[in-house]
PDB file of C-alpha atoms and ligand atoms in Angstrom:
ATOM      1  CA  MET A   1       9.161  -9.317   3.653  1.00  0.00           C
ATOM      2  CA  ILE A   2       5.561  -8.210   2.895  1.00  0.00           C
ATOM      3  CA  PRO A   3       4.786  -5.767   5.870  1.00  0.00           C
ATOM      4  CA  THR A   4       1.523  -5.731   7.663  1.00  0.00           C
ATOM      5  CA  VAL A   5      -0.107  -2.524   9.186  1.00  0.00           C
ATOM      6  CA  GLY A   6       0.483  -3.678  12.659  1.00  0.00           C
ATOM      7  CA  TYR A   7       4.137  -4.079  11.853  1.00  0.00           C
ATOM      8  CA  LEU A   8       4.418  -0.730  10.204  1.00  0.00           C
ATOM      9  CA  GLU A   9       2.637   0.970  13.039  1.00  0.00           C
ATOM     10  CA  GLU A  10       5.134  -0.481  15.564  1.00  0.00           C
ATOM     11  CA  ARG A  11       8.043   0.604  13.343  1.00  0.00           C
ATOM     12  CA  PHE A  12       6.617   4.090  12.907  1.00  0.00           C
ATOM     13  CA  ASP A  13       6.427   4.630  16.652  1.00  0.00           C
ATOM     14  CA  THR A  14       9.839   3.413  17.111  1.00  0.00           C
ATOM     15  CA  PHE A  15      11.418   5.526  14.520  1.00  0.00           C
ATOM     16  CA  ASN A  16       9.423   8.484  15.576  1.00  0.00           C
ATOM     17  CA  SER A  17      10.857   8.412  18.947  1.00  0.00           C
ATOM     18  CA  MET A  18      14.426   7.426  17.560  1.00  0.00           C
ATOM     19  CA  CYS A  19      14.867   9.753  14.647  1.00  0.00           C
ATOM     20  CA  PHE A  20      12.284  12.556  15.094  1.00  0.00           C
ATOM     21  CA  GLY A  21      12.150  12.971  19.009  1.00  0.00           C
ATOM     22  CA  GLY A  22       8.599  11.798  18.903  1.00  0.00           C
ATOM     23  CA  ALA A  23       7.484  14.950  16.976  1.00  0.00           C
ATOM     24  CA  LEU A  24       5.285  13.128  14.462  1.00  0.00           C
ATOM     25  CA  PRO A  25       1.662  12.567  14.871  1.00  0.00           C
ATOM     26  CA  ARG A  26       0.296   9.073  14.397  1.00  0.00           C
ATOM     27  CA  ILE A  27      -1.421   8.940  10.884  1.00  0.00           C
ATOM     28  CA  PRO A  28      -3.231   6.213   9.190  1.00  0.00           C
ATOM     29  CA  ILE A  29      -1.005   3.554   7.485  1.00  0.00           C
ATOM     30  CA  LYS A  30      -2.394   1.750   4.715  1.00  0.00           C
ATOM     31  CA  LEU A  31      -1.289  -1.038   2.458  1.00  0.00           C
ATOM     32  CA  SER A  32      -1.524  -0.618  -1.296  1.00  0.00           C
ATOM     33  CA  LYS A  33      -1.235  -2.933  -4.396  1.00  0.00           C
ATOM     34  CA  ALA A  34       0.463  -0.222  -6.374  1.00  0.00           C
ATOM     35  CA  ARG A  35       3.255  -1.119  -8.670  1.00  0.00           C
ATOM     36  CA  GLY A  36       4.298   2.529  -9.182  1.00  0.00           C
ATOM     37  CA  PHE A  37       5.684   3.208  -5.714  1.00  0.00           C
ATOM     38  CA  VAL A  38       7.000   1.479  -2.554  1.00  0.00           C
ATOM     39  CA  GLY A  39       5.993   4.138  -0.197  1.00  0.00           C
ATOM     40  CA  ARG A  40       4.029   7.369  -0.499  1.00  0.00           C
ATOM     41  CA  LEU A  41       2.781  10.061   1.842  1.00  0.00           C
ATOM     42  CA  GLN A  42      -0.609  11.682   0.824  1.00  0.00           C
ATOM     43  CA  TYR A  43      -2.178  14.794   2.490  1.00  0.00           C
ATOM     44  CA  ARG A  44      -4.295  17.762   1.646  1.00  0.00           C
ATOM     45  CA  VAL A  45      -3.117  21.300   1.746  1.00  0.00           C
ATOM     46  CA  LYS A  46      -5.419  23.483   4.046  1.00  0.00           C
ATOM     47  CA  ARG A  47      -6.027  27.089   2.684  1.00  0.00           C
ATOM     48  CA  ASP A  48      -7.801  30.072   4.137  1.00  0.00           C
ATOM     49  CA  TRP A  49     -10.311  32.107   2.270  1.00  0.00           C
ATOM     50  CA  ARG A  50      -7.418  34.097   0.594  1.00  0.00           C
ATOM     51  CA  ARG A  51      -6.076  30.793  -0.597  1.00  0.00           C
ATOM     52  CA  ARG A  52      -3.006  31.085   1.568  1.00  0.00           C
ATOM     53  CA  VAL A  53      -1.683  27.731   2.957  1.00  0.00           C
ATOM     54  CA  VAL A  54      -2.550  27.432   6.661  1.00  0.00           C
ATOM     55  CA  GLY A  55      -1.566  23.772   7.195  1.00  0.00           C
ATOM     56  CA  ARG A  56      -1.818  20.314   6.073  1.00  0.00           C
ATOM     57  CA  GLU A  57      -4.467  17.537   6.850  1.00  0.00           C
ATOM     58  CA  ASP A  58      -5.708  14.115   6.060  1.00  0.00           C
ATOM     59  CA  PHE A  59      -2.315  12.514   6.111  1.00  0.00           C
ATOM     60  CA  VAL A  60      -2.187   8.841   4.886  1.00  0.00           C
ATOM     61  CA  LEU A  61       0.913   6.813   4.540  1.00  0.00           C
ATOM     62  CA  ARG A  62       0.748   4.137   2.046  1.00  0.00           C
ATOM     63  CA  ILE A  63       3.232   1.191   1.530  1.00  0.00           C
ATOM     64  CA  SER A  64       2.906  -1.092  -1.340  1.00  0.00           C
ATOM     65  CA  THR A  65       2.777  -4.822  -0.693  1.00  0.00           C
ATOM     66  CA  ARG A  66       3.581  -5.689  -4.491  1.00  0.00           C
ATOM     67  CA  PHE A  67       7.218  -6.067  -3.736  1.00  0.00           C
ATOM     68  CA  ASP A  68       8.967  -8.649  -1.309  1.00  0.00           C
ATOM     69  CA  LEU A  69      11.663  -6.436  -0.081  1.00  0.00           C
ATOM     70  CA  PRO A  70      14.223  -7.065   2.517  1.00  0.00           C
ATOM     71  CA  GLU A  71      13.221  -5.839   5.934  1.00  0.00           C
ATOM     72  CA  ALA A  72      15.882  -3.075   5.959  1.00  0.00           C
ATOM     73  CA  GLU A  73      14.494  -1.725   2.821  1.00  0.00           C
ATOM     74  CA  VAL A  74      10.959  -1.721   4.189  1.00  0.00           C
ATOM     75  CA  GLU A  75      12.155   0.148   7.109  1.00  0.00           C
ATOM     76  CA  ASP A  76      14.180   2.651   5.048  1.00  0.00           C
ATOM     77  CA  THR A  77      11.060   3.321   2.740  1.00  0.00           C
ATOM     78  CA  LEU A  78       8.967   4.050   5.895  1.00  0.00           C
ATOM     79  CA  ILE A  79      11.607   6.496   7.350  1.00  0.00           C
ATOM     80  CA  HIS A  80      11.848   8.208   3.842  1.00  0.00           C
ATOM     81  CA  GLU A  81       8.165   8.837   3.986  1.00  0.00           C
ATOM     82  CA  MET A  82       8.358   9.935   7.673  1.00  0.00           C
ATOM     83  CA  ILE A  83      10.854  12.696   6.512  1.00  0.00           C
ATOM     84  CA  HIS A  84       8.200  13.917   4.230  1.00  0.00           C
ATOM     85  CA  LEU A  85       5.712  13.874   7.078  1.00  0.00           C
ATOM     86  CA  TRP A  86       8.047  15.611   9.370  1.00  0.00           C
ATOM     87  CA  ILE A  87       8.545  18.478   6.764  1.00  0.00           C
ATOM     88  CA  ALA A  88       4.887  18.714   5.949  1.00  0.00           C
ATOM     89  CA  TRP A  89       3.462  18.392   9.473  1.00  0.00           C
ATOM     90  CA  LYS A  90       5.986  21.147  10.811  1.00  0.00           C
ATOM     91  CA  GLY A  91       5.228  23.243   7.633  1.00  0.00           C
ATOM     92  CA  LEU A  92       8.849  23.587   6.873  1.00  0.00           C
ATOM     93  CA  LYS A  93      10.010  24.962   3.603  1.00  0.00           C
ATOM     94  CA  ASP A  94      12.323  22.908   1.442  1.00  0.00           C
ATOM     95  CA  SER A  95      13.948  23.732  -1.781  1.00  0.00           C
ATOM     96  CA  SER A  96      12.227  20.930  -3.597  1.00  0.00           C
ATOM     97  CA  THR A  97      10.547  17.487  -2.936  1.00  0.00           C
ATOM     98  CA  HIS A  98      13.771  15.978  -1.798  1.00  0.00           C
ATOM     99  CA  GLY A  99      15.592  19.231  -1.341  1.00  0.00           C
ATOM    100  CA  ARG A 100      18.138  20.570   1.053  1.00  0.00           C
ATOM    101  CA  LEU A 101      16.198  20.125   4.196  1.00  0.00           C
ATOM    102  CA  PHE A 102      15.161  16.575   3.252  1.00  0.00           C
ATOM    103  CA  ARG A 103      18.714  15.576   2.395  1.00  0.00           C
ATOM    104  CA  ALA A 104      20.096  17.080   5.484  1.00  0.00           C
ATOM    105  CA  LYS A 105      17.653  15.017   7.685  1.00  0.00           C
ATOM    106  CA  MET A 106      18.223  11.908   5.758  1.00  0.00           C
ATOM    107  CA  LYS A 107      22.035  12.126   6.112  1.00  0.00           C
ATOM    108  CA  GLU A 108      21.615  12.813   9.712  1.00  0.00           C
ATOM    109  CA  ILE A 109      19.577   9.720  10.182  1.00  0.00           C
ATOM    110  CA  ASN A 110      21.907   7.573   7.949  1.00  0.00           C
ATOM    111  CA  ALA A 111      24.935   8.745   9.978  1.00  0.00           C
ATOM    112  CA  SER A 112      23.329   8.313  13.418  1.00  0.00           C
ATOM    113  CA  TYR A 113      21.477   5.029  12.932  1.00  0.00           C
ATOM    114  CA  GLY A 114      23.542   3.254  10.112  1.00  0.00           C
ATOM    115  CA  ARG A 115      20.666   3.419   7.626  1.00  0.00           C
ATOM    116  CA  HIS A 116      20.772   3.498   3.924  1.00  0.00           C
ATOM    117  CA  LEU A 117      18.065   5.987   3.019  1.00  0.00           C
ATOM    118  CA  THR A 118      18.226   7.414  -0.515  1.00  0.00           C
ATOM    119  CA  ILE A 119      16.443  10.233  -2.277  1.00  0.00           C
ATOM    120  CA  SER A 120      14.853   7.939  -4.767  1.00  0.00           C
ATOM    121  CA  HIS A 121      12.653   5.434  -3.228  1.00  0.00           C
ATOM    122  CA  LYS A 122      14.437   2.332  -3.420  1.00  0.00           C
ATOM    123  CA  SER A 123      13.367  -0.580  -5.487  1.00  0.00           C
ATOM    124  CA  THR A 124      10.631   1.041  -7.477  1.00  0.00           C
ATOM    125  CA  PRO A 125       9.571  -0.998 -10.507  1.00  0.00           C
ATOM    126  CA  GLU A 126      12.054   1.200 -12.623  1.00  0.00           C
ATOM    127  CA  GLU A 127      14.865   0.486 -10.318  1.00  0.00           C
ATOM    128  CA  LEU A 128      14.131  -3.210 -10.250  1.00  0.00           C
ATOM    129  CA  ASP A 129      14.403  -3.220 -13.962  1.00  0.00           C
ATOM    130  CA  ARG A 130      17.720  -1.493 -13.729  1.00  0.00           C
ATOM    131  CA  ASP A 131      19.165  -4.253 -11.695  1.00  0.00           C
ATOM    132  CA  THR A 132      20.917  -5.992 -14.639  1.00  0.00           C
ATOM    133  CA  ARG A 133      23.416  -8.089 -12.945  1.00  0.00           C
ATOM    134  CA  VAL A 134      23.713 -11.626 -14.364  1.00  0.00           C
ATOM    135  CA  ARG A 135      23.253 -14.241 -11.792  1.00  0.00           C
ATOM    136  CA  ASP A 136      22.039 -17.866 -11.781  1.00  0.00           C
ATOM    137  CA  HIS A 137      18.390 -18.210 -10.803  1.00  0.00           C
ATOM    138  CA  PHE A 138      16.661 -21.535 -10.098  1.00  0.00           C
ATOM    139  CA  VAL A 139      13.093 -20.700 -10.695  1.00  0.00           C
ATOM    140  CA  CYS A 140      10.055 -22.715  -9.916  1.00  0.00           C
ATOM    141  CA  VAL A 141       6.831 -21.846 -11.684  1.00  0.00           C
ATOM    142  CA  SER A 142       3.756 -23.254  -9.806  1.00  0.00           C
ATOM    143  CA  GLN A 143       0.032 -23.373 -10.638  1.00  0.00           C
ATOM    144  CA  LEU A 144      -1.808 -22.955  -7.547  1.00  0.00           C
ATOM    145  CA  SER A 145      -5.188 -24.549  -6.707  1.00  0.00           C
ATOM    146  CA  ASP A 146      -6.937 -21.207  -6.803  1.00  0.00           C
ATOM    147  CA  GLY A 147      -5.885 -20.654 -10.399  1.00  0.00           C
ATOM    148  CA  ARG A 148      -3.054 -18.241  -9.697  1.00  0.00           C
ATOM    149  CA  THR A 149       0.694 -18.740 -10.959  1.00  0.00           C
ATOM    150  CA  ALA A 150       3.411 -18.277  -8.347  1.00  0.00           C
ATOM    151  CA  LEU A 151       7.155 -18.060  -8.548  1.00  0.00           C
ATOM    152  CA  THR A 152       9.777 -19.339  -6.249  1.00  0.00           C
ATOM    153  CA  VAL A 153      13.389 -18.355  -6.858  1.00  0.00           C
ATOM    154  CA  CYS A 154      15.812 -20.341  -4.665  1.00  0.00           C
ATOM    155  CA  ALA A 155      19.319 -21.384  -4.103  1.00  0.00           C
ATOM    156  CA  GLN A 156      20.357 -24.581  -5.889  1.00  0.00           C
ATOM    157  CA  ALA A 157      20.759 -26.350  -2.580  1.00  0.00           C
ATOM    158  CA  ALA A 158      17.260 -25.696  -1.679  1.00  0.00           C
ATOM    159  CA  ILE A 159      15.738 -27.348  -4.651  1.00  0.00           C
ATOM    160  CA  PRO A 160      15.202 -30.758  -3.413  1.00  0.00           C
ATOM    161  CA  ARG A 161      13.484 -29.567  -0.138  1.00  0.00           C
ATOM    162  CA  ILE A 162      11.275 -27.046  -1.943  1.00  0.00           C
ATOM    163  CA  ARG A 163      10.152 -29.587  -4.552  1.00  0.00           C
ATOM    164  CA  ARG A 164       9.276 -32.159  -1.933  1.00  0.00           C
ATOM    165  CA  THR A 165       7.287 -29.614   0.025  1.00  0.00           C
ATOM    166  CA  PHE A 166       5.421 -28.451  -3.077  1.00  0.00           C
ATOM    167  CA  ARG A 167       4.585 -32.044  -4.153  1.00  0.00           C
ATOM    168  CA  LEU A 168       2.869 -32.544  -0.851  1.00  0.00           C
ATOM    169  CA  SER A 169       1.295 -29.101  -0.682  1.00  0.00           C
ATOM    170  CA  PRO A 170      -2.445 -28.813  -1.320  1.00  0.00           C
ATOM    171  CA  THR A 171      -2.079 -25.204  -2.502  1.00  0.00           C
ATOM    172  CA  VAL A 172       0.313 -26.243  -5.308  1.00  0.00           C
ATOM    173  CA  ARG A 173      -1.360 -28.156  -8.237  1.00  0.00           C
ATOM    174  CA  SER A 174       1.707 -28.521 -10.384  1.00  0.00           C
ATOM    175  CA  SER A 175       5.378 -27.066 -10.638  1.00  0.00           C
ATOM    176  CA  GLU A 176       7.931 -26.594 -13.378  1.00  0.00           C
ATOM    177  CA  TRP A 177      11.659 -25.802 -12.774  1.00  0.00           C
ATOM    178  CA  PHE A 178      13.697 -23.472 -14.875  1.00  0.00           C
ATOM    179  CA  HIS A 179      17.309 -22.249 -14.700  1.00  0.00           C
ATOM    180  CA  SER A 180      17.672 -18.721 -15.922  1.00  0.00           C
ATOM    181  CA  THR A 181      20.221 -15.875 -15.781  1.00  0.00           C
ATOM    182  CA  ASP A 182      17.637 -13.218 -16.842  1.00  0.00           C
ATOM    183  CA  PRO A 183      18.211 -10.169 -14.578  1.00  0.00           C
ATOM    184  CA  TRP A 184      14.421  -9.895 -14.323  1.00  0.00           C
ATOM    185  CA  PHE A 185      14.443 -12.534 -11.614  1.00  0.00           C
ATOM    186  CA  ASN A 186      17.017 -10.435  -9.472  1.00  0.00           C
ATOM    187  CA  ARG A 187      13.855  -8.825  -7.898  1.00  0.00           C
ATOM    188  CA  PHE A 188      12.819 -12.044  -6.111  1.00  0.00           C
ATOM    189  CA  PRO A 189      14.632 -13.110  -3.132  1.00  0.00           C
ATOM    190  CA  HIS A 190      16.591 -16.416  -3.307  1.00  0.00           C
ATOM    191  CA  CYS A 191      14.516 -18.497  -0.856  1.00  0.00           C
ATOM    192  CA  ARG A 192      15.860 -21.266   1.391  1.00  0.00           C
ATOM    193  CA  THR A 193      12.383 -22.114   2.352  1.00  0.00           C
ATOM    194  CA  PRO A 194       9.321 -22.671   0.133  1.00  0.00           C
ATOM    195  CA  LYS A 195       7.782 -19.309  -0.488  1.00  0.00           C
ATOM    196  CA  LEU A 196       5.300 -18.571  -3.318  1.00  0.00           C
ATOM    197  CA  PHE A 197       5.128 -15.242  -4.938  1.00  0.00           C
ATOM    198  CA  PRO A 198       2.053 -14.855  -7.071  1.00  0.00           C
ATOM    199  CA  VAL A 199       2.876 -13.225 -10.456  1.00  0.00           C
ATOM    200  CA  ASP A 200       1.119 -12.107 -13.660  1.00  0.00           C
ATOM    201  CA  PRO A 201       1.651 -14.988 -16.104  1.00  0.00           C
ATOM    202  CA  ALA A 202       1.731 -12.603 -19.074  1.00  0.00           C
ATOM    203  CA  GLU A 203       4.538 -10.662 -17.306  1.00  0.00           C
ATOM    204  CA  LEU A 204       6.355 -13.766 -16.603  1.00  0.00           C
ATOM    205  CA  ALA A 205       6.046 -15.598 -20.036  1.00  0.00           C
ATOM    206  CA  PRO A 206       8.756 -13.470 -21.773  1.00  0.00           C
ATOM    207  CA  HIS A 207      11.234 -14.256 -19.104  1.00  0.00           C
ATOM    208  CA  LEU A 208      10.832 -17.918 -19.432  1.00  0.00           C
ATOM    209  CA  ALA A 209      11.180 -17.844 -23.227  1.00  0.00           C
ATOM    210  CA  ASP A 210      14.794 -18.891 -23.404  1.00  0.00           C
ATOM    211  CA  THR A 211      15.312 -20.727 -20.192  1.00  0.00           C
ATOM    212  CA  GLU A 212      16.467 -24.407 -19.772  1.00  0.00           C
TER     213      GLU A 212
HETATM  214 ZN1   ZN B   1      10.186  10.937  -1.348  1.00  0.00          ZN
END
């Protein structure tokens, strides 16, 4: 899913009362086009005239919309950032960015609510590149009427339906189908319904080089 601000705000409130006893302040949540992270908490450190830290302010929580992740991963990313917020807001001291305190809170949340939070943000571009399982992918590359290129990776059984939909769709100008086992395609969900993921043609090209 690609989250919206409204969705993230609702989830934030829910996890705040569920996992943090409602201790966290509501902070601005913004969407980002960044490729370098999935979620990120930003804030300024407030200092007094002696340069001593007296608090933290201007919190912003950013979630990237570059990746179409399963909903559970979007939620886990949000909770991960909320642990950072909890530590920063309360002025707690941790041994490092994801230190003892962070890990203890993370373990507690995982155990209590059956979540799968990790220290590393899940599914960053580097991690996506590390997913090297060889699987069958049926890939449709579409040229959209607005000039963009879009990808659809689907289950074999869904091909006829998706092909039919695209043929009738005014947004799709033309489509080409490929079969590939390139692990690069692992990052796209296998769709059962026609979904289009805009991609950078230059990034895509090498992965279509030896497909059928
Ligand atoms: Zn983190």
